[in-house]
Tab-separated table of C-alpha atoms in Angstrom:
chain	number	residue	atom	x	y	z
J	1	MET	CA	-17.215	22.011	28.744
J	2	PRO	CA	-14.884	20.382	26.218
J	3	GLU	CA	-12.395	17.762	27.387
J	4	SER	CA	-9.016	16.560	26.119
J	5	VAL	CA	-9.035	13.325	24.168
J	6	PRO	CA	-6.419	10.712	25.163
J	7	SER	CA	-3.932	9.943	22.413
J	8	SER	CA	-4.537	6.199	22.778
J	9	LEU	CA	-8.170	6.604	21.712
J	10	ILE	CA	-7.162	8.582	18.635
J	11	ILE	CA	-4.513	6.064	17.607
J	12	ASP	CA	-6.947	3.180	18.095
J	13	ALA	CA	-9.372	5.009	15.803
J	14	PHE	CA	-6.631	5.411	13.163
J	15	LYS	CA	-5.781	1.721	13.368
J	16	GLU	CA	-9.402	0.631	13.008
J	17	ILE	CA	-9.764	2.819	9.921
J	18	PHE	CA	-6.598	1.432	8.360
J	19	GLN	CA	-7.470	-2.172	9.214
J	20	ALA	CA	-10.788	-1.747	7.442
J	21	GLU	CA	-9.031	-0.209	4.403
J	22	ARG	CA	-6.421	-2.981	4.280
J	23	ARG	CA	-8.897	-5.855	4.547
J	24	GLY	CA	-8.126	-8.236	1.706
J	25	ALA	CA	-5.313	-6.062	0.361
J	26	LYS	CA	-2.026	-7.566	-0.789
J	27	ARG	CA	0.067	-4.983	1.017
J	28	GLN	CA	-0.325	-4.932	4.802
J	29	ASP	CA	2.851	-3.153	5.881
J	30	PRO	CA	2.642	-0.450	6.979
J	31	LEU	CA	-0.937	-0.665	8.189
J	32	GLY	CA	-1.335	2.974	7.196
J	33	TRP	CA	0.427	6.295	6.790
J	34	ILE	CA	0.302	9.367	8.979
J	35	ILE	CA	1.573	12.391	7.088
J	36	SER	CA	2.305	15.164	9.502
J	37	VAL	CA	3.583	18.651	9.959
J	38	PRO	CA	4.020	18.645	13.715
J	39	ASP	CA	1.125	20.224	15.607
J	40	THR	CA	1.639	21.340	19.208
J	41	HIS	CA	-2.019	20.638	19.927
J	42	GLN	CA	-1.655	16.961	18.956
J	43	LYS	CA	1.849	16.404	20.309
J	44	SER	CA	0.808	13.570	22.652
J	45	VAL	CA	-0.569	11.701	19.615
J	46	LEU	CA	2.631	12.295	17.659
J	47	ALA	CA	4.718	11.117	20.624
J	48	ALA	CA	2.648	7.952	20.945
J	49	LEU	CA	2.836	7.350	17.178
J	50	ASP	CA	6.622	7.249	17.463
J	51	LYS	CA	6.232	3.964	19.346
J	52	GLU	CA	3.767	2.455	16.887
J	53	ARG	CA	5.490	-0.135	14.732
J	54	SER	CA	2.517	-0.792	12.454
J	55	LEU	CA	1.983	2.814	11.328
J	56	ARG	CA	4.461	4.830	9.295
J	57	VAL	CA	4.742	8.486	10.182
J	58	LEU	CA	6.287	10.882	7.676
J	59	THR	CA	7.076	14.407	8.806
J	60	CYS	CA	6.930	16.972	6.014
J	61	SER	CA	8.535	20.387	5.660
J	62	THR	CA	5.210	22.068	4.890
J	63	GLU	CA	1.505	21.324	4.701
J	64	ASP	CA	1.776	21.739	0.907
J	65	ASP	CA	4.156	18.782	0.941
J	66	ALA	CA	1.826	16.827	3.230
J	67	ASN	CA	-1.110	17.255	0.845
J	68	ALA	CA	0.896	16.233	-2.204
J	69	VAL	CA	2.485	13.216	-0.482
J	70	ALA	CA	-0.948	12.069	0.711
J	71	ALA	CA	-2.276	12.387	-2.846
J	72	GLY	CA	0.586	10.313	-4.233
J	73	LEU	CA	-0.007	7.613	-1.641
J	74	TYR	CA	-3.730	7.588	-2.448
J	75	MET	CA	-2.956	6.984	-6.122
J	76	THR	CA	-1.081	3.828	-5.152
J	77	GLY	CA	-3.956	2.581	-2.969
J	78	GLU	CA	-2.327	3.364	0.374
J	79	PRO	CA	-4.464	4.469	3.347
J	80	VAL	CA	-3.390	7.839	4.720
J	81	ILE	CA	-4.326	10.475	7.312
J	82	VAL	CA	-2.898	14.009	7.396
J	83	MET	CA	-2.235	15.681	10.778
J	84	ILE	CA	-1.690	19.444	10.733
J	85	GLN	CA	-2.432	22.610	12.693
J	86	HIS	CA	-4.884	25.380	11.806
J	87	ALA	CA	-1.967	27.582	10.695
J	88	GLY	CA	-1.040	24.829	8.241
J	89	LEU	CA	-4.587	24.788	6.913
J	90	TYR	CA	-4.286	28.493	6.132
J	91	ALA	CA	-0.832	27.973	4.612
J	92	SER	CA	-1.922	25.219	2.235
J	93	VAL	CA	-5.296	26.410	0.987
J	94	ASN	CA	-4.274	26.495	-2.689
J	95	THR	CA	-2.832	22.996	-2.492
J	96	ILE	CA	-5.951	21.600	-0.832
J	97	ARG	CA	-8.041	23.229	-3.558
J	98	GLY	CA	-5.773	22.150	-6.403
J	99	ILE	CA	-5.063	18.615	-5.243
J	100	SER	CA	-7.814	17.274	-3.021
J	101	MET	CA	-10.744	19.255	-4.413
J	102	ASP	CA	-9.913	19.539	-8.126
J	103	GLY	CA	-8.244	16.131	-8.155
J	104	LYS	CA	-11.196	14.515	-6.348
J	105	ILE	CA	-8.733	12.929	-3.969
J	106	PRO	CA	-10.107	11.844	-0.606
J	107	ILE	CA	-7.810	13.325	2.008
J	108	PHE	CA	-8.786	13.222	5.669
J	109	TYR	CA	-7.268	15.863	7.966
J	110	MET	CA	-6.848	16.066	11.726
J	111	ILE	CA	-6.429	19.796	12.405
J	112	GLY	CA	-5.357	21.117	15.808
J	113	LEU	CA	-6.997	24.293	17.085
J	114	LEU	CA	-3.983	25.551	19.034
J	115	SER	CA	-4.835	28.313	21.561
J	116	ARG	CA	-8.558	27.529	21.514
J	117	GLU	CA	-9.963	28.676	24.869
J	118	LYS	CA	-11.637	25.916	26.877
J	119	ASP	CA	-14.583	28.085	27.841
J	120	LYS	CA	-15.313	29.493	24.392
J	121	ASP	CA	-16.754	28.320	21.148
J	122	PRO	CA	-14.042	28.732	18.468
J	123	LYS	CA	-16.131	31.380	16.718
J	124	ASP	CA	-15.811	33.545	19.844
J	125	SER	CA	-12.071	33.009	20.312
J	126	ARG	CA	-9.879	36.059	20.671
J	127	HIS	CA	-7.347	34.333	18.379
J	128	SER	CA	-7.974	34.792	14.664
J	129	MET	CA	-6.270	31.471	13.868
J	130	VAL	CA	-8.880	29.690	16.006
J	131	ARG	CA	-11.814	31.817	14.872
J	132	PHE	CA	-11.365	31.448	11.113
J	133	ALA	CA	-10.568	27.727	10.737
J	134	GLU	CA	-14.136	26.420	10.630
J	135	PRO	CA	-15.466	29.300	8.480
J	136	LEU	CA	-12.610	28.681	6.037
J	137	LEU	CA	-13.571	25.019	5.722
J	138	ASP	CA	-17.173	26.145	5.164
J	139	VAL	CA	-16.093	28.467	2.328
J	140	PHE	CA	-14.638	25.448	0.533
J	141	SER	CA	-17.598	23.219	1.471
J	142	ILE	CA	-15.239	20.868	3.274
J	143	PRO	CA	-17.204	18.746	5.764
J	144	HIS	CA	-15.845	19.060	9.287
J	145	ALA	CA	-16.548	18.191	12.903
J	146	ARG	CA	-14.846	18.971	16.198
J	147	LEU	CA	-13.439	16.635	18.840
J	148	GLU	CA	-14.742	18.031	22.113
J	149	GLY	CA	-14.191	14.967	24.285
J	150	PRO	CA	-13.570	11.210	24.286
J	151	ASP	CA	-17.117	10.481	23.127
J	152	ASP	CA	-16.387	12.286	19.862
J	153	VAL	CA	-13.616	9.915	18.770
J	154	LYS	CA	-16.143	8.126	16.555
J	155	LEU	CA	-16.132	11.255	14.374
J	156	ILE	CA	-12.663	10.336	13.123
J	157	ALA	CA	-13.929	7.232	11.306
J	158	GLU	CA	-17.087	9.025	10.231
J	159	TYR	CA	-15.249	11.926	8.568
J	160	TYR	CA	-12.571	9.669	7.100
J	161	ARG	CA	-15.443	7.787	5.464
J	162	LYS	CA	-16.968	11.064	4.299
J	163	SER	CA	-13.739	11.965	2.498
J	164	ARG	CA	-13.919	8.622	0.641
J	165	GLU	CA	-17.599	8.940	-0.189
J	166	ARG	CA	-17.324	12.482	-1.559
J	167	LYS	CA	-13.864	11.968	-3.100
J	168	GLY	CA	-12.456	15.110	-1.572
J	169	PRO	CA	-11.262	16.615	1.669
J	170	ALA	CA	-12.915	16.160	5.064
J	171	ALA	CA	-11.615	17.219	8.451
J	172	VAL	CA	-11.876	16.714	12.179
J	173	LEU	CA	-10.697	19.632	14.269
J	174	VAL	CA	-9.086	18.902	17.616
J	175	GLY	CA	-10.753	21.224	20.106
J	176	LEU	CA	-8.378	20.909	23.040
J	177	GLU	CA	-4.790	19.702	23.288
J	178	THR	CA	-4.774	15.910	23.290
J	179	ALA	CA	-3.851	14.066	26.480
I	1	MET	CA	21.112	24.060	-25.095
I	2	MET	CA	19.037	20.887	-24.627
I	3	LYS	CA	15.435	20.934	-25.827
I	4	PRO	CA	12.990	19.609	-23.199
I	5	GLU	CA	11.104	17.617	-25.844
I	6	GLU	CA	14.268	15.736	-26.850
I	7	ILE	CA	14.952	14.835	-23.226
I	8	LEU	CA	11.385	13.615	-22.773
I	9	LYS	CA	11.579	11.412	-25.863
I	10	LEU	CA	14.679	9.708	-24.479
I	11	ILE	CA	12.954	9.176	-21.129
I	12	GLN	CA	9.878	7.681	-22.785
I	13	ALA	CA	12.069	5.200	-24.633
I	14	ALA	CA	13.890	4.157	-21.469
I	15	ARG	CA	11.383	4.482	-18.631
I	16	GLY	CA	9.812	0.983	-18.745
I	17	THR	CA	7.064	0.793	-16.106
I	18	ALA	CA	8.091	3.947	-14.269
I	19	ILE	CA	5.441	6.414	-13.100
I	20	CYS	CA	6.136	9.913	-14.443
I	21	VAL	CA	5.094	13.199	-12.845
I	22	PRO	CA	5.423	16.124	-15.265
I	23	THR	CA	4.668	19.684	-14.235
I	24	MET	CA	4.156	23.010	-16.009
I	25	THR	CA	6.035	23.247	-19.333
I	26	THR	CA	6.922	19.557	-19.565
I	27	SER	CA	3.250	18.582	-19.254
I	28	PRO	CA	1.959	19.373	-22.767
I	29	ALA	CA	4.952	17.807	-24.489
I	30	TRP	CA	4.773	14.688	-22.292
I	31	ARG	CA	1.104	14.174	-23.124
I	32	LYS	CA	2.004	14.072	-26.827
I	33	ILE	CA	5.038	11.848	-26.343
I	34	ALA	CA	3.432	9.439	-23.867
I	35	PRO	CA	-0.363	9.529	-24.102
I	36	ASP	CA	-2.310	7.204	-21.827
I	37	ASP	CA	0.765	6.134	-19.900
I	38	LEU	CA	1.453	5.842	-16.179
I	39	SER	CA	1.689	9.513	-15.361
I	40	VAL	CA	-0.054	12.388	-13.629
I	41	GLY	CA	0.535	16.013	-14.588
I	42	CYS	CA	0.688	18.709	-11.935
I	43	ILE	CA	-1.006	21.918	-13.062
I	44	GLY	CA	-2.888	24.265	-10.742
I	45	PHE	CA	-0.788	23.685	-7.654
I	46	MET	CA	2.634	24.759	-8.846
I	47	GLY	CA	5.394	23.288	-6.696
I	48	GLY	CA	3.638	20.072	-5.746
I	49	ALA	CA	5.170	17.651	-8.257
I	50	SER	CA	8.144	16.576	-6.157
I	51	ALA	CA	6.097	15.812	-3.042
I	52	MET	CA	3.423	14.041	-5.083
I	53	GLY	CA	6.175	11.977	-6.663
I	54	LEU	CA	7.416	11.137	-3.181
I	55	GLY	CA	3.990	9.823	-2.191
I	56	LEU	CA	3.876	7.706	-5.345
I	57	ALA	CA	7.381	6.378	-4.706
I	58	LEU	CA	6.574	5.396	-1.118
I	59	GLY	CA	3.315	3.763	-2.137
I	60	ALA	CA	4.753	1.893	-5.136
I	61	PRO	CA	8.243	0.875	-3.984
I	62	ASP	CA	8.622	-1.656	-6.802
I	63	ARG	CA	8.346	0.987	-9.518
I	64	ARG	CA	10.603	3.870	-10.453
I	65	VAL	CA	9.047	7.301	-10.033
I	66	ILE	CA	10.412	10.097	-12.220
I	67	VAL	CA	9.466	13.703	-11.469
I	68	PHE	CA	9.885	16.256	-14.274
I	69	ASP	CA	10.204	19.371	-12.152
I	70	GLY	CA	10.917	22.971	-13.147
I	71	ASP	CA	13.186	25.462	-11.434
I	72	GLY	CA	10.371	27.942	-10.833
I	73	SER	CA	8.116	25.132	-9.669
I	74	LEU	CA	10.585	23.663	-7.214
I	75	LEU	CA	11.244	27.100	-5.738
I	76	MET	CA	7.541	27.258	-4.810
I	77	GLN	CA	7.953	24.248	-2.524
I	78	LEU	CA	11.685	24.026	-1.957
I	79	GLY	CA	11.291	22.398	1.459
I	80	SER	CA	10.179	19.271	-0.383
I	81	ILE	CA	13.794	18.342	-1.052
I	82	ALA	CA	14.303	17.917	2.714
I	83	THR	CA	11.054	15.949	2.962
I	84	ILE	CA	12.256	13.681	0.143
I	85	ALA	CA	15.741	13.310	1.590
I	86	GLY	CA	14.222	12.381	4.964
I	87	ALA	CA	11.963	9.731	3.461
I	88	ALA	CA	14.846	8.507	1.273
I	89	PRO	CA	12.900	6.560	-1.382
I	90	ARG	CA	15.362	4.423	-3.365
I	91	ASN	CA	13.073	4.432	-6.417
I	92	PHE	CA	12.961	8.226	-6.850
I	93	THR	CA	14.541	10.197	-9.711
I	94	HIS	CA	14.021	13.953	-9.560
I	95	LEU	CA	14.712	15.598	-12.932
I	96	LEU	CA	14.956	19.355	-12.668
I	97	PHE	CA	14.434	21.116	-16.007
I	98	LYS	CA	16.278	24.358	-15.433
I	99	ASN	CA	15.537	27.078	-17.975
I	100	GLY	CA	16.025	29.993	-15.578
I	101	VAL	CA	12.622	31.563	-16.204
I	102	TYR	CA	8.895	31.314	-15.511
I	103	HIS	CA	8.123	30.339	-19.083
I	104	THR	CA	4.345	30.047	-18.728
I	105	SER	CA	3.841	33.579	-17.400
I	106	GLY	CA	6.078	35.306	-19.948
I	107	SER	CA	9.648	34.180	-19.199
I	108	GLN	CA	10.383	36.398	-16.207
I	109	GLU	CA	13.700	35.353	-14.641
I	110	THR	CA	13.427	33.046	-11.615
I	111	PRO	CA	14.912	34.299	-8.326
I	112	GLY	CA	18.598	33.551	-8.533
I	113	GLY	CA	18.272	32.850	-12.245
I	114	ALA	CA	20.965	30.702	-13.803
I	115	GLY	CA	23.158	31.001	-10.727
I	116	THR	CA	20.978	28.895	-8.448
I	117	ASP	CA	22.425	25.397	-8.162
I	118	PHE	CA	19.594	22.953	-7.417
I	119	ALA	CA	21.869	19.922	-7.618
I	120	ALA	CA	24.029	21.343	-4.841
I	121	MET	CA	20.906	22.102	-2.801
I	122	ALA	CA	19.591	18.555	-3.236
I	123	LYS	CA	22.911	17.025	-2.215
I	124	ALA	CA	23.116	19.290	0.807
I	125	ALA	CA	19.527	18.393	1.743
I	126	GLY	CA	20.494	14.726	1.839
I	127	TYR	CA	19.746	13.248	-1.602
I	128	ARG	CA	21.876	10.196	-2.236
I	129	ASN	CA	23.303	11.807	-5.362
I	130	ALA	CA	22.828	14.884	-7.512
I	131	TYR	CA	24.177	15.703	-10.956
I	132	THR	CA	24.123	18.478	-13.516
I	133	ILE	CA	23.867	17.595	-17.206
I	134	THR	CA	24.212	20.130	-19.991
I	135	THR	CA	24.241	18.091	-23.228
I	136	LEU	CA	21.831	15.618	-24.772
I	137	GLU	CA	24.677	13.212	-25.568
I	138	ASP	CA	25.699	13.079	-21.933
I	139	PHE	CA	22.083	12.676	-20.802
I	140	LYS	CA	21.509	9.828	-23.259
I	141	LYS	CA	24.635	8.045	-22.066
I	142	ARG	CA	23.784	8.372	-18.390
I	143	LEU	CA	20.007	7.858	-18.546
I	144	PRO	CA	19.913	4.079	-17.867
I	145	GLY	CA	21.896	4.600	-14.694
I	146	LEU	CA	19.726	7.519	-13.622
I	147	LEU	CA	16.672	5.256	-13.775
I	148	THR	CA	18.194	2.409	-11.788
I	149	GLU	CA	20.594	4.019	-9.343
I	150	ASP	CA	19.478	4.041	-5.702
I	151	GLY	CA	17.638	7.252	-4.973
I	152	PRO	CA	16.693	9.778	-4.134
I	153	ILE	CA	18.731	11.401	-6.878
I	154	MET	CA	18.401	14.777	-8.541
I	155	VAL	CA	19.497	15.555	-12.077
I	156	GLN	CA	19.678	19.238	-12.914
I	157	LEU	CA	19.179	19.556	-16.671
I	158	ILE	CA	20.197	22.838	-18.257
I	159	THR	CA	17.604	23.386	-20.978
I	160	GLY	CA	16.121	25.900	-23.350
I	161	LEU	CA	12.419	26.672	-23.475
I	162	ALA	CA	9.759	24.092	-24.311
I	163	GLU	CA	7.789	24.545	-27.525
I	164	SER	CA	4.528	25.047	-25.650
I	165	THR	CA	3.271	25.819	-22.155
I	166	PRO	CA	0.075	24.761	-20.391
I	167	MET	CA	-1.368	28.131	-21.457
I	168	THR	CA	-0.593	27.750	-25.171
I	169	ALA	CA	-1.098	24.025	-25.614
I	170	GLY	CA	-4.865	23.921	-25.263
I	171	PRO	CA	-6.953	21.783	-22.922
I	172	SER	CA	-5.532	18.590	-21.485
I	173	THR	CA	-7.061	15.658	-19.638
I	174	PRO	CA	-8.588	17.017	-16.413
I	175	PHE	CA	-6.439	16.420	-13.346
I	176	HIS	CA	-9.083	14.351	-11.548
I	177	GLN	CA	-9.325	12.056	-14.561
I	178	GLN	CA	-5.547	11.605	-14.643
I	179	VAL	CA	-5.635	10.769	-10.916
I	180	ALA	CA	-8.405	8.208	-11.337
I	181	GLU	CA	-6.710	6.573	-14.329
I	182	LEU	CA	-3.311	6.341	-12.665
I	183	ARG	CA	-4.793	4.906	-9.469
I	184	ALA	CA	-6.750	2.326	-11.452
I	185	LYS	CA	-3.631	1.233	-13.336
I	186	VAL	CA	-1.300	1.147	-10.331
I	187	THR	CA	-3.693	-0.638	-7.978
I	188	ALA	CA	-4.676	-3.203	-10.637
I	189	ASP	CA	-1.190	-4.736	-10.502
């Protein structure tokens, strides 16, 4: 059975990624950027990020904005992670294609699977927004993995790295609401 | 009516080390006026120029960032003005080339047409300042201030149509190449 992942583990993973990216860099403040359109599924992470002095969180009006802001930051050498919900993935498909894929811009996404049933694989969910997220990523050949418990936190760094290596999007889906 | 190309020539002469973000009908003209400069053109994701400019402004706080937006383009992602106002980058100049139509697709009138006041919207969203300029003389006179004043500021420019569009101008540098070149230049400093 999947388990909720504590927000502290996720934030520690973000910090480790950013520290590695900043090693030797002239600019150290902020350590990294979290570009977000608030996701109910990841609200404990967003609440904890509010208290983090070293990370800068920018809330955007839409996921289209979030993608474009992340791209601009990338072009200046800034490390960035985008946090959205599955509905935001659907809403911003053209921007992800046009910016991250066509622009060969490595953008790493944390995508919440709001309403995912604990006892079901997402492909068997009765909610279309849960069911179609992973197949949609497959259509665009966007590498993805799912957080199904604390042991999966290592996937965050792994898929962030994948986005850099392939110069394009990569995503980790958050299976259950974070703790 | 101001010609977009004349505005762009004045900007190129005054912009110094600013990063420029043209979109749609300003893109082909800008490539001719400022080849190989610090800029990235937004084609293929209409509406994204302002938010991309915001990311550049936050990541390069010591440079000015100038977005050459269009009225039709901004309408596609209008919420970005609240995102920009919230982030409040002091180095951000948002130029809005308002011609009242979707020039690239055949000059269909934009929703609201000439009556939509983007400067008023930007001010209401929380931009530090917003202006409307209708003549080249006035733009020329005010340009130095528009590139140094604390942002975010919006300048609504009432213009005619550009001489070419992305559809008529022929192929340009691929977007991914523009991204790679701009990143290399900005991060080399």
